[in-house]
Short mmCIF file of C-alpha atoms and ligand atoms in Angstrom, two decimals:
data_model
loop_
_atom_site.label_atom_id
_atom_site.label_comp_id
_atom_site.label_asym_id
_atom_site.label_seq_id
_atom_site.Cartn_x
_atom_site.Cartn_y
_atom_site.Cartn_z
CA THR A 20 -110.34 49.37 -34.31
CA ASP A 21 -108.73 49.44 -30.93
CA THR A 22 -104.95 49.47 -31.13
CA SER A 23 -104.52 48.98 -27.38
CA ALA A 24 -104.50 45.24 -28.05
CA ASP A 25 -100.84 45.65 -28.97
CA ALA A 26 -100.03 46.62 -25.43
CA LEU A 27 -102.20 44.07 -23.68
CA ARG A 28 -100.53 40.79 -23.10
CA THR A 29 -102.22 37.44 -23.17
CA PRO A 30 -103.65 36.53 -19.75
CA ILE A 31 -102.05 33.43 -18.25
CA VAL A 32 -104.60 30.85 -17.21
CA ALA A 33 -103.40 28.01 -14.98
CA VAL A 34 -105.36 24.78 -15.21
CA LEU A 35 -105.22 23.08 -11.83
CA GLY A 36 -106.80 20.18 -10.08
CA HIS A 37 -106.51 16.69 -8.71
CA VAL A 38 -104.83 13.98 -10.73
CA ASP A 39 -107.02 12.53 -13.53
CA HIS A 40 -109.77 15.05 -13.11
CA GLY A 41 -109.33 16.03 -16.76
CA LYS A 42 -107.03 19.04 -17.01
CA THR A 43 -105.13 17.83 -20.03
CA SER A 44 -108.27 16.49 -21.69
CA LEU A 45 -109.86 19.87 -21.36
CA LEU A 46 -106.92 21.51 -23.06
CA ASP A 47 -106.84 18.74 -25.66
CA LYS A 48 -110.47 19.49 -26.36
CA ILE A 49 -109.70 23.17 -26.83
CA ARG A 50 -106.72 22.36 -29.08
CA GLY A 51 -108.59 19.65 -30.98
CA SER A 52 -111.69 21.69 -31.63
CA ALA A 53 -109.54 24.41 -33.00
CA VAL A 54 -107.97 21.94 -35.42
CA ILE A 55 -111.37 20.71 -36.48
CA GLU A 56 -112.37 24.28 -37.12
CA GLY A 57 -109.36 24.64 -39.37
CA GLU A 58 -107.56 26.92 -36.99
CA ALA A 59 -104.50 24.78 -36.44
CA GLY A 60 -102.24 27.41 -37.93
CA ALA A 61 -103.60 30.04 -35.59
CA ILE A 62 -102.87 27.99 -32.49
CA THR A 63 -99.46 28.11 -30.98
CA GLN A 64 -98.65 25.52 -28.47
CA HIS A 65 -95.62 26.30 -26.41
CA ILE A 66 -93.84 24.57 -23.65
CA GLY A 67 -96.37 23.53 -21.03
CA ALA A 68 -98.54 26.19 -22.43
CA THR A 69 -101.13 26.61 -25.15
CA ALA A 70 -101.78 30.04 -26.56
CA VAL A 71 -105.30 30.33 -27.89
CA PRO A 72 -105.81 33.51 -29.96
CA LEU A 73 -108.94 35.60 -29.58
CA ASP A 74 -110.44 34.59 -32.93
CA VAL A 75 -110.15 30.92 -32.02
CA VAL A 76 -111.72 31.55 -28.61
CA SER A 77 -114.59 33.39 -30.25
CA ASP A 78 -115.07 30.64 -32.86
CA MET A 79 -115.29 28.04 -30.16
CA ALA A 80 -117.41 30.05 -27.79
CA GLY A 81 -119.85 30.91 -30.58
CA GLU A 82 -122.39 33.51 -29.59
CA LEU A 83 -121.09 33.55 -26.02
CA VAL A 84 -118.08 35.62 -27.07
CA ASP A 85 -118.18 38.57 -29.41
CA PRO A 86 -114.58 39.36 -30.37
CA ASP A 87 -115.47 43.04 -30.71
CA ASP A 88 -116.04 43.16 -26.95
CA PHE A 89 -112.46 42.23 -26.24
CA ASP A 90 -109.08 43.76 -26.74
CA LEU A 91 -107.10 40.98 -25.17
CA PRO A 92 -105.13 38.90 -27.68
CA GLY A 93 -106.44 35.57 -26.37
CA LEU A 94 -105.60 33.22 -23.51
CA LEU A 95 -102.43 31.36 -22.60
CA PHE A 96 -103.32 28.11 -20.85
CA ILE A 97 -100.81 26.40 -18.65
CA ASP A 98 -101.39 22.73 -18.08
CA THR A 99 -100.18 21.48 -14.73
CA PRO A 100 -99.47 17.80 -15.01
CA GLY A 101 -99.82 16.30 -11.57
CA HIS A 102 -98.83 18.00 -8.41
CA HIS A 103 -95.25 18.72 -9.35
CA SER A 104 -95.70 21.45 -11.94
CA PHE A 105 -98.70 22.76 -10.18
CA THR A 106 -96.55 24.09 -7.39
CA THR A 107 -93.79 25.15 -9.71
CA LEU A 108 -95.96 27.60 -11.51
CA ARG A 109 -97.13 29.31 -8.38
CA SER A 110 -93.77 30.94 -8.25
CA ARG A 111 -92.06 34.26 -8.03
CA GLY A 112 -93.34 37.59 -6.88
CA GLY A 113 -96.80 38.07 -8.24
CA ALA A 114 -98.50 34.88 -9.17
CA LEU A 115 -97.50 33.66 -12.56
CA ALA A 116 -101.09 32.86 -13.40
CA ASP A 117 -103.48 35.76 -13.75
CA ILE A 118 -106.51 33.54 -13.40
CA ALA A 119 -107.06 29.84 -12.92
CA VAL A 120 -109.41 27.04 -13.79
CA LEU A 121 -109.84 24.51 -11.04
CA VAL A 122 -110.90 21.23 -12.63
CA VAL A 123 -113.05 18.98 -10.42
CA ASP A 124 -114.37 15.60 -11.52
CA VAL A 125 -118.10 15.63 -10.76
CA ASN A 126 -117.91 11.99 -9.68
CA ASP A 127 -114.91 12.40 -7.46
CA GLY A 128 -115.56 15.81 -5.95
CA PHE A 129 -112.90 17.51 -3.85
CA GLN A 130 -109.68 15.55 -3.41
CA PRO A 131 -106.38 16.36 -1.69
CA GLN A 132 -104.84 18.15 -4.65
CA THR A 133 -108.06 20.07 -5.22
CA LEU A 134 -107.68 21.41 -1.70
CA GLU A 135 -104.02 22.14 -2.20
CA ALA A 136 -104.84 24.06 -5.35
CA ILE A 137 -107.48 26.07 -3.53
CA ASN A 138 -105.09 26.91 -0.72
CA ILE A 139 -102.51 28.21 -3.10
CA LEU A 140 -105.04 30.16 -5.14
CA GLN A 141 -106.24 31.67 -1.88
CA ASN A 142 -102.73 32.56 -0.77
CA THR A 143 -101.85 34.15 -4.08
CA GLN A 144 -105.27 35.79 -4.42
CA THR A 145 -105.66 34.41 -7.90
CA PRO A 146 -109.23 34.65 -9.17
CA PHE A 147 -110.51 31.32 -10.41
CA ILE A 148 -113.50 29.46 -11.76
CA VAL A 149 -114.36 25.83 -11.28
CA ALA A 150 -114.78 23.49 -14.24
CA ALA A 151 -117.05 20.70 -12.97
CA ASN A 152 -115.80 18.15 -15.47
CA LYS A 153 -117.09 14.84 -16.85
CA VAL A 154 -120.77 15.77 -16.81
CA ASP A 155 -121.16 13.23 -19.65
CA THR A 156 -120.59 10.44 -17.13
CA VAL A 157 -123.80 11.15 -15.26
CA PRO A 158 -125.90 8.04 -15.99
CA GLY A 159 -128.37 8.71 -18.77
CA TRP A 160 -126.61 11.86 -19.97
CA ASN A 161 -127.63 12.84 -23.47
CA PRO A 162 -124.59 14.49 -25.08
CA ASN A 163 -124.69 17.60 -27.25
CA GLU A 164 -121.24 17.91 -28.80
CA ASP A 165 -119.54 21.24 -28.20
CA SER A 166 -122.76 22.91 -27.07
CA PRO A 167 -122.91 25.66 -24.48
CA ILE A 168 -123.90 24.00 -21.23
CA LYS A 169 -127.22 25.69 -20.45
CA PRO A 170 -129.23 24.38 -23.44
CA SER A 171 -127.63 20.95 -23.01
CA TYR A 172 -128.41 20.92 -19.30
CA ASP A 173 -131.98 22.04 -19.93
CA ALA A 174 -132.39 19.28 -22.52
CA GLN A 175 -131.56 16.45 -20.07
CA SER A 176 -134.27 14.47 -18.32
CA ASP A 177 -135.36 15.63 -14.86
CA ARG A 178 -133.67 12.65 -13.31
CA VAL A 179 -130.32 13.27 -15.02
CA ARG A 180 -130.47 16.98 -14.23
CA GLY A 181 -131.27 16.22 -10.61
CA ASP A 182 -128.38 13.77 -10.44
CA LEU A 183 -125.96 16.36 -11.87
CA ASP A 184 -127.36 19.05 -9.56
CA ASP A 185 -126.57 16.89 -6.53
CA ARG A 186 -122.97 16.61 -7.62
CA LEU A 187 -122.65 20.27 -8.50
CA TYR A 188 -124.11 21.34 -5.18
CA ALA A 189 -121.70 19.04 -3.40
CA ILE A 190 -118.87 20.94 -5.11
CA ILE A 191 -120.48 24.29 -4.27
CA GLY A 192 -120.75 23.08 -0.66
CA GLU A 193 -117.08 22.14 -0.58
CA LEU A 194 -116.19 25.58 -1.89
CA SER A 195 -118.28 27.17 0.78
CA ASP A 196 -116.51 25.04 3.42
CA GLN A 197 -113.31 26.62 2.14
CA GLY A 198 -114.76 30.07 2.66
CA PHE A 199 -115.85 30.85 -0.88
CA SER A 200 -119.23 32.02 -1.99
CA ALA A 201 -119.94 29.90 -5.06
CA ASP A 202 -122.80 29.21 -7.43
CA MET A 203 -123.57 27.95 -10.92
CA TYR A 204 -121.76 30.34 -13.16
CA TRP A 205 -124.88 31.59 -14.91
CA ARG A 206 -126.13 32.93 -11.60
CA VAL A 207 -122.88 34.72 -10.75
CA GLN A 208 -122.74 38.46 -11.43
CA ASP A 209 -119.46 39.34 -9.81
CA PHE A 210 -116.80 36.76 -10.64
CA GLN A 211 -114.21 38.50 -8.54
CA ASN A 212 -115.98 37.85 -5.26
CA ASN A 213 -117.92 34.73 -6.18
CA ILE A 214 -116.71 31.48 -7.66
CA GLY A 215 -118.60 30.43 -10.78
CA VAL A 216 -119.03 26.69 -11.31
CA VAL A 217 -119.14 25.74 -14.99
CA PRO A 218 -120.37 22.21 -15.75
CA VAL A 219 -118.28 20.84 -18.63
CA SER A 220 -117.24 17.70 -20.43
CA ALA A 221 -113.78 17.51 -21.87
CA MET A 222 -115.05 14.48 -23.76
CA THR A 223 -118.07 15.95 -25.52
CA GLY A 224 -117.03 19.61 -25.40
CA GLU A 225 -120.21 20.63 -23.65
CA GLY A 226 -119.64 23.70 -21.50
CA VAL A 227 -116.28 24.49 -23.11
CA PRO A 228 -117.77 27.58 -24.86
CA ASP A 229 -118.98 28.79 -21.46
CA LEU A 230 -115.62 28.17 -19.85
CA LEU A 231 -113.85 30.21 -22.50
CA ALA A 232 -116.43 32.99 -22.33
CA VAL A 233 -116.20 33.28 -18.55
CA MET A 234 -112.41 33.37 -18.62
CA MET A 235 -112.31 36.03 -21.32
CA GLY A 236 -114.82 38.09 -19.36
CA LEU A 237 -112.93 37.68 -16.13
CA SER A 238 -109.61 38.71 -17.68
CA GLN A 239 -111.06 41.60 -19.62
CA ARG A 240 -113.05 43.03 -16.75
CA TYR A 241 -110.77 42.56 -13.80
CA MET A 242 -107.28 42.02 -15.09
CA LYS A 243 -106.98 44.54 -17.87
CA GLU A 244 -104.65 46.86 -16.03
CA GLU A 245 -102.32 44.03 -15.17
CA MET A 246 -102.34 42.96 -18.81
CA ALA A 247 -101.00 46.30 -19.95
CA ILE A 248 -97.28 45.76 -20.32
CA ASP A 249 -94.33 47.09 -22.20
CA VAL A 250 -94.21 44.29 -24.73
CA ASP A 251 -90.88 45.50 -26.08
CA GLY A 252 -89.25 45.70 -22.68
CA PRO A 253 -86.75 43.16 -21.42
CA GLY A 254 -88.28 39.71 -20.93
CA VAL A 255 -89.21 38.44 -17.49
CA GLY A 256 -90.29 34.89 -16.79
CA THR A 257 -90.28 31.85 -14.59
CA VAL A 258 -88.45 28.58 -15.16
CA LEU A 259 -90.90 25.67 -15.40
CA GLU A 260 -88.41 22.92 -16.01
CA VAL A 261 -84.71 22.31 -16.47
CA LYS A 262 -84.12 19.72 -19.22
CA GLU A 263 -81.39 18.13 -21.28
CA GLU A 264 -82.01 18.69 -24.96
CA ARG A 265 -80.01 16.80 -27.53
CA GLY A 266 -77.65 19.15 -29.35
CA PHE A 267 -78.31 21.98 -26.89
CA GLY A 268 -77.17 20.62 -23.54
CA THR A 269 -79.10 21.83 -20.50
CA THR A 270 -82.03 24.05 -21.44
CA VAL A 271 -84.80 25.72 -19.47
CA ASP A 272 -88.49 25.69 -20.32
CA ILE A 273 -89.87 29.02 -19.23
CA VAL A 274 -93.10 30.96 -19.18
CA LEU A 275 -92.40 34.51 -20.21
CA TYR A 276 -94.92 36.81 -18.56
CA ASP A 277 -93.51 40.22 -19.39
CA GLY A 278 -91.51 41.82 -22.20
CA THR A 279 -89.59 40.08 -24.98
CA ILE A 280 -86.64 37.70 -25.13
CA HIS A 281 -84.29 37.61 -28.15
CA GLU A 282 -81.52 35.35 -29.36
CA ASP A 283 -78.15 36.52 -28.00
CA ASP A 284 -79.80 38.41 -25.11
CA THR A 285 -77.87 38.36 -21.85
CA ILE A 286 -80.06 36.72 -19.23
CA VAL A 287 -79.91 36.15 -15.49
CA VAL A 288 -81.43 32.90 -14.23
CA GLY A 289 -81.94 31.82 -10.63
CA GLY A 290 -79.47 29.03 -9.82
CA GLU A 291 -78.93 26.54 -7.02
CA ASN A 292 -76.07 28.57 -5.57
CA GLN A 293 -76.27 31.97 -7.18
CA PRO A 294 -77.83 33.78 -10.11
CA ILE A 295 -76.47 32.47 -13.44
CA VAL A 296 -75.47 35.06 -16.02
CA THR A 297 -75.46 33.69 -19.56
CA GLU A 298 -76.42 34.42 -23.16
CA VAL A 299 -79.36 33.02 -25.09
CA ARG A 300 -78.03 30.64 -27.74
CA ALA A 301 -81.38 29.60 -29.13
CA LEU A 302 -85.11 30.06 -28.53
CA LEU A 303 -86.96 26.89 -29.28
CA GLN A 304 -90.67 26.52 -29.93
CA PRO A 305 -92.35 23.12 -30.09
CA ARG A 306 -94.26 22.50 -33.30
CA PRO A 307 -97.81 23.79 -33.21
CA LEU A 308 -100.16 21.37 -31.44
CA ALA A 309 -97.38 18.99 -30.49
CA GLU A 310 -97.58 17.61 -26.99
CA ILE A 311 -94.99 19.45 -24.97
CA ARG A 312 -93.69 16.67 -22.83
CA THR A 313 -92.91 14.37 -25.72
CA GLU A 314 -91.92 17.03 -28.21
CA SER A 315 -88.56 16.35 -29.80
CA ARG A 316 -88.49 18.78 -32.71
CA PHE A 317 -88.44 22.48 -32.17
CA GLU A 318 -88.61 25.49 -34.38
CA GLN A 319 -85.90 28.02 -33.72
CA VAL A 320 -87.24 31.58 -33.44
CA GLU A 321 -85.43 34.90 -33.13
CA SER A 322 -87.57 36.42 -30.44
CA VAL A 323 -90.72 35.81 -28.38
CA GLY A 324 -93.00 38.25 -26.58
CA ALA A 325 -95.10 37.71 -23.44
CA ALA A 326 -97.06 35.82 -22.54
CA ALA A 327 -95.51 32.70 -24.00
CA GLY A 328 -93.95 29.39 -23.17
CA ILE A 329 -90.54 28.77 -24.73
CA LYS A 330 -87.48 26.61 -24.36
CA VAL A 331 -84.30 28.62 -23.86
CA ALA A 332 -80.94 27.11 -24.77
CA ALA A 333 -77.91 28.78 -23.22
CA PRO A 334 -74.57 27.76 -21.77
CA ASP A 335 -74.15 27.19 -18.02
CA LEU A 336 -77.74 26.31 -17.18
CA ASP A 337 -76.86 23.13 -15.26
CA GLU A 338 -77.61 24.74 -11.91
CA ALA A 339 -80.78 26.52 -13.03
CA MET A 340 -83.77 25.76 -10.85
CA ALA A 341 -87.37 25.05 -11.65
CA GLY A 342 -89.45 27.83 -10.13
CA ALA A 343 -86.63 30.36 -10.34
CA PRO A 344 -86.90 33.73 -12.06
CA ILE A 345 -85.34 34.48 -15.45
CA ARG A 346 -84.69 38.04 -16.60
CA VAL A 347 -83.34 39.59 -19.77
CA VAL A 348 -80.76 42.26 -18.96
CA GLY A 349 -81.39 44.46 -22.02
CA ASP A 350 -79.85 47.91 -21.62
CA ARG A 351 -80.07 47.80 -17.85
CA ASP A 352 -77.20 47.48 -15.44
CA LEU A 353 -76.21 43.82 -15.12
CA ASP A 354 -75.53 44.03 -11.38
CA GLU A 355 -78.95 45.52 -10.81
CA VAL A 356 -80.62 42.63 -12.59
CA ILE A 357 -78.52 40.10 -10.70
CA GLU A 358 -79.64 41.73 -7.47
CA GLU A 359 -83.27 41.56 -8.58
CA VAL A 360 -82.99 37.86 -9.30
CA ARG A 361 -81.23 37.31 -6.00
CA ALA A 362 -83.98 39.22 -4.20
CA GLU A 363 -86.70 37.19 -5.91
CA LEU A 364 -84.97 33.99 -4.86
CA ALA A 365 -84.58 35.21 -1.30
CA GLN A 366 -88.26 36.13 -1.20
CA VAL A 367 -88.91 32.48 -1.73
CA ALA A 368 -86.47 31.56 0.97
CA VAL A 369 -88.53 30.19 3.75
CA ASP A 370 -88.74 31.74 7.24
CA THR A 371 -86.65 29.48 9.42
CA GLU A 372 -86.41 29.04 13.19
CA GLU A 373 -83.64 28.17 15.59
CA ASP A 374 -85.02 24.71 16.07
CA GLY A 375 -87.20 22.77 13.67
CA VAL A 376 -87.37 20.15 10.97
CA VAL A 377 -85.36 20.07 7.74
CA VAL A 378 -87.39 20.44 4.55
CA LYS A 379 -86.27 19.44 1.07
CA ALA A 380 -88.30 19.81 -2.12
CA ASP A 381 -87.79 19.42 -5.84
CA THR A 382 -88.51 23.01 -6.84
CA LEU A 383 -88.68 26.46 -5.30
CA GLY A 384 -92.43 26.44 -5.85
CA SER A 385 -92.96 23.20 -4.00
CA LEU A 386 -90.62 24.33 -1.25
CA GLU A 387 -92.83 27.37 -0.77
CA ALA A 388 -95.91 25.18 -0.72
CA MET A 389 -94.28 22.91 1.87
CA ALA A 390 -93.39 25.91 4.00
CA ASP A 391 -96.97 27.15 3.84
CA ALA A 392 -98.36 23.78 4.85
CA LEU A 393 -95.90 23.38 7.73
CA SER A 394 -96.54 26.87 8.97
CA GLU A 395 -100.27 26.16 8.99
CA ALA A 396 -99.58 22.97 11.00
CA GLU A 397 -97.33 25.05 13.31
CA ILE A 398 -94.31 22.93 12.58
CA PRO A 399 -91.11 25.02 12.71
CA ILE A 400 -88.47 24.72 9.97
CA VAL A 401 -84.76 25.01 10.66
CA ARG A 402 -83.64 24.67 7.06
CA ALA A 403 -85.42 24.54 3.70
CA GLU A 404 -83.70 23.76 0.44
CA VAL A 405 -84.24 22.53 -3.07
CA GLY A 406 -82.62 19.18 -3.81
CA ASP A 407 -82.38 15.54 -2.81
CA ILE A 408 -81.87 14.53 0.81
CA ALA A 409 -78.11 14.47 1.39
CA PRO A 410 -75.91 13.49 4.36
CA ARG A 411 -75.45 17.12 5.37
CA ASP A 412 -79.23 17.44 5.78
CA VAL A 413 -79.06 14.57 8.23
CA ALA A 414 -76.22 16.33 10.00
CA VAL A 415 -78.38 19.43 10.40
CA ALA A 416 -81.42 17.44 11.56
CA SER A 417 -79.36 15.53 14.10
CA THR A 418 -78.45 18.76 15.93
CA ALA A 419 -82.09 19.54 16.74
CA GLU A 420 -82.58 20.18 20.46
CA ASP A 421 -86.17 19.06 20.43
CA GLU A 422 -86.27 15.29 19.82
CA LEU A 423 -89.38 15.80 17.70
CA HIS A 424 -87.44 17.97 15.28
CA ARG A 425 -84.90 15.30 14.40
CA ALA A 426 -86.71 14.81 11.11
CA ILE A 427 -86.38 15.54 7.40
CA LEU A 428 -89.47 16.04 5.25
CA GLY A 429 -88.77 15.55 1.56
CA PHE A 430 -91.28 16.46 -1.09
CA ASN A 431 -90.78 14.79 -4.47
CA VAL A 432 -87.08 14.18 -3.83
CA ASP A 433 -84.83 11.13 -3.50
CA VAL A 434 -82.88 10.09 -0.44
CA LEU A 435 -79.21 9.69 -1.31
CA GLY A 436 -77.82 6.36 -0.09
CA ASP A 437 -75.32 7.85 2.34
CA ALA A 438 -78.03 10.02 3.84
CA ALA A 439 -80.27 7.01 4.57
CA ASP A 440 -77.40 5.19 6.31
CA ARG A 441 -76.43 8.17 8.31
CA ALA A 442 -80.04 8.85 9.35
CA ASP A 443 -80.16 5.31 10.80
CA VAL A 444 -77.05 5.91 12.83
CA GLU A 445 -78.06 9.37 14.00
CA ASP A 446 -81.67 8.37 14.67
CA VAL A 447 -83.05 10.99 12.29
CA LYS A 448 -86.46 10.25 10.76
CA ILE A 449 -86.85 10.75 7.01
CA TYR A 450 -90.27 11.19 5.43
CA THR A 451 -90.79 11.48 1.71
CA ASP A 452 -93.98 11.77 -0.28
CA ASP A 453 -95.30 13.47 -3.38
CA VAL A 454 -98.42 14.76 -1.70
CA ILE A 455 -97.75 17.61 0.70
CA TYR A 456 -100.61 16.94 3.07
CA GLN A 457 -99.70 13.29 3.43
CA LEU A 458 -96.15 14.23 4.20
CA VAL A 459 -97.27 16.61 6.94
CA GLU A 460 -99.64 13.97 8.25
CA GLU A 461 -96.92 11.30 8.41
CA TYR A 462 -94.80 13.62 10.46
CA ASP A 463 -97.74 14.54 12.68
CA THR A 464 -98.39 10.89 13.35
CA PHE A 465 -94.80 10.46 14.42
CA VAL A 466 -95.08 13.43 16.76
CA GLU A 467 -98.27 12.09 18.30
CA ASP A 468 -96.72 8.64 18.79
CA GLN A 469 -93.75 10.20 20.57
CA ARG A 470 -95.97 12.22 22.87
CA GLN A 471 -97.93 9.19 24.08
P1 LIG B 528 -103.02 14.56 -14.51
O1 LIG B 528 -102.31 15.34 -15.55
O2 LIG B 528 -102.46 13.22 -14.32
O3 LIG B 528 -103.15 15.32 -13.22
O4 LIG B 528 -104.53 14.28 -15.02
P2 LIG B 528 -105.47 15.23 -15.84
O5 LIG B 528 -106.24 16.06 -14.86
O6 LIG B 528 -104.75 15.95 -16.88
O7 LIG B 528 -106.50 14.19 -16.44
P3 LIG B 528 -106.59 13.68 -17.94
O8 LIG B 528 -107.00 14.77 -18.85
O9 LIG B 528 -105.36 12.95 -18.26
O10 LIG B 528 -107.84 12.69 -17.84
C1 LIG B 528 -107.85 11.57 -17.01
C2 LIG B 528 -108.83 10.58 -17.53
O11 LIG B 528 -110.16 11.07 -17.48
C3 LIG B 528 -108.61 10.18 -19.00
O12 LIG B 528 -108.83 8.82 -19.15
C4 LIG B 528 -109.65 10.99 -19.74
O13 LIG B 528 -110.03 10.37 -20.94
C5 LIG B 528 -110.79 11.02 -18.76
N1 LIG B 528 -111.61 12.21 -18.91
C6 LIG B 528 -111.19 13.49 -18.86
N2 LIG B 528 -112.22 14.34 -19.04
C7 LIG B 528 -113.32 13.56 -19.24
C8 LIG B 528 -114.69 13.87 -19.48
O14 LIG B 528 -115.15 15.01 -19.57
N3 LIG B 528 -115.53 12.80 -19.63
C9 LIG B 528 -115.09 11.52 -19.55
N4 LIG B 528 -116.00 10.56 -19.69
N5 LIG B 528 -113.82 11.20 -19.31
C10 LIG B 528 -112.93 12.22 -19.17
MG1 LIG B 529 -102.72 16.09 -17.30
#
């Protein structure tokens, strides 16, 4: 047997898409089917992430995946609940996700967050496939539980198939409008340059075997080199969330994408003001198959290797930031690692101009996404920061020379009371929203009104 599997890390698969299009259901289906197949013990569900080992993938995918063809250990799925985490995980240096699944509801088609997801995948050059979800809702659909999609599709009536085709071609058309060559996945030869559309149902499981097979193939064929890592090297990851945990104080939920992290390791974490140097007190894994967000009981483990999701408890994490890098120091020079973390944070720092609007966002990832959207709309930024809108932001905005730049755009943040009062006095406009494009639009409308 091939021993190179030891050195290949699990590919990270981000599941993205518009709200309610079925991202979590799809993962639930994958988790649930595994339980039904008696594989619960083999599934590890981590923070915001579900690791599905190769044997489980091959069980679910049936004849579509022959485990002997693969030397990857499996797939690590990252659920992105709503817009918020979606941007967070597009963080640091190389994209955190190796590949992505864009979930599109066949009834709903492309929606604002679908487009946002596509833009970011385009910017980060992340290969992706489209899961055209909820095929079971096509009127007259005759379900075939957990079947590969082709036989199920072929078994539908002409009318049902025609109805589904219309919806699928609408999605393929939308992809083509975005500059992608796309087709039904079974007609795609080269998944790197063409987007495969996989019809699925998270409800009935139809198409899930195909989805898993395509993702395994994509990772194995195109990503293998990137999967080869020094598993024993010092851990490198990205902070997904900063959370209070009873008995542990402030903790960070991270996705580790390289190396290994141990208890007592010295780590450097990106902080609001400067890199935080601290020591791992505990590594906490949610129970297998527990839902991350509501998980309250954790198993303490001594070490974890990439790729994995894990909660890290350590002192002094109060100022840690979602989207920031986390690095294990290991036997390297501490100052060097601090500089690396600082550089990674600075990389995120947005290009600013002499005159422009003030931008605030809840995470580094969403700040980046905001900066991208504003740059596309040719709106200059004078200052971009993570955090709620505070009086000093109003002070900065009020100094804008161009009247049109006396504005603060806040993504997913609160406006502190004093800031709102001060903005009134200083005649600074504050816009907040949790959809980036709407935020940009609101500001654009203001600009147009002023120009008339
Ligand atoms: P957010 O996390 O809020 O962005 O949503 P999501 O994309 O994770 O969607 P979720 O999985 O929560 O599903 C939203 C709704 O759609 C739920 O009521 C699901 O039961 C339903 N749903 C998801 N997939 C399917 C499907 O394949 N068929 C049908 N009929 N319903 C589905
Ligand atoms: Mg969800």
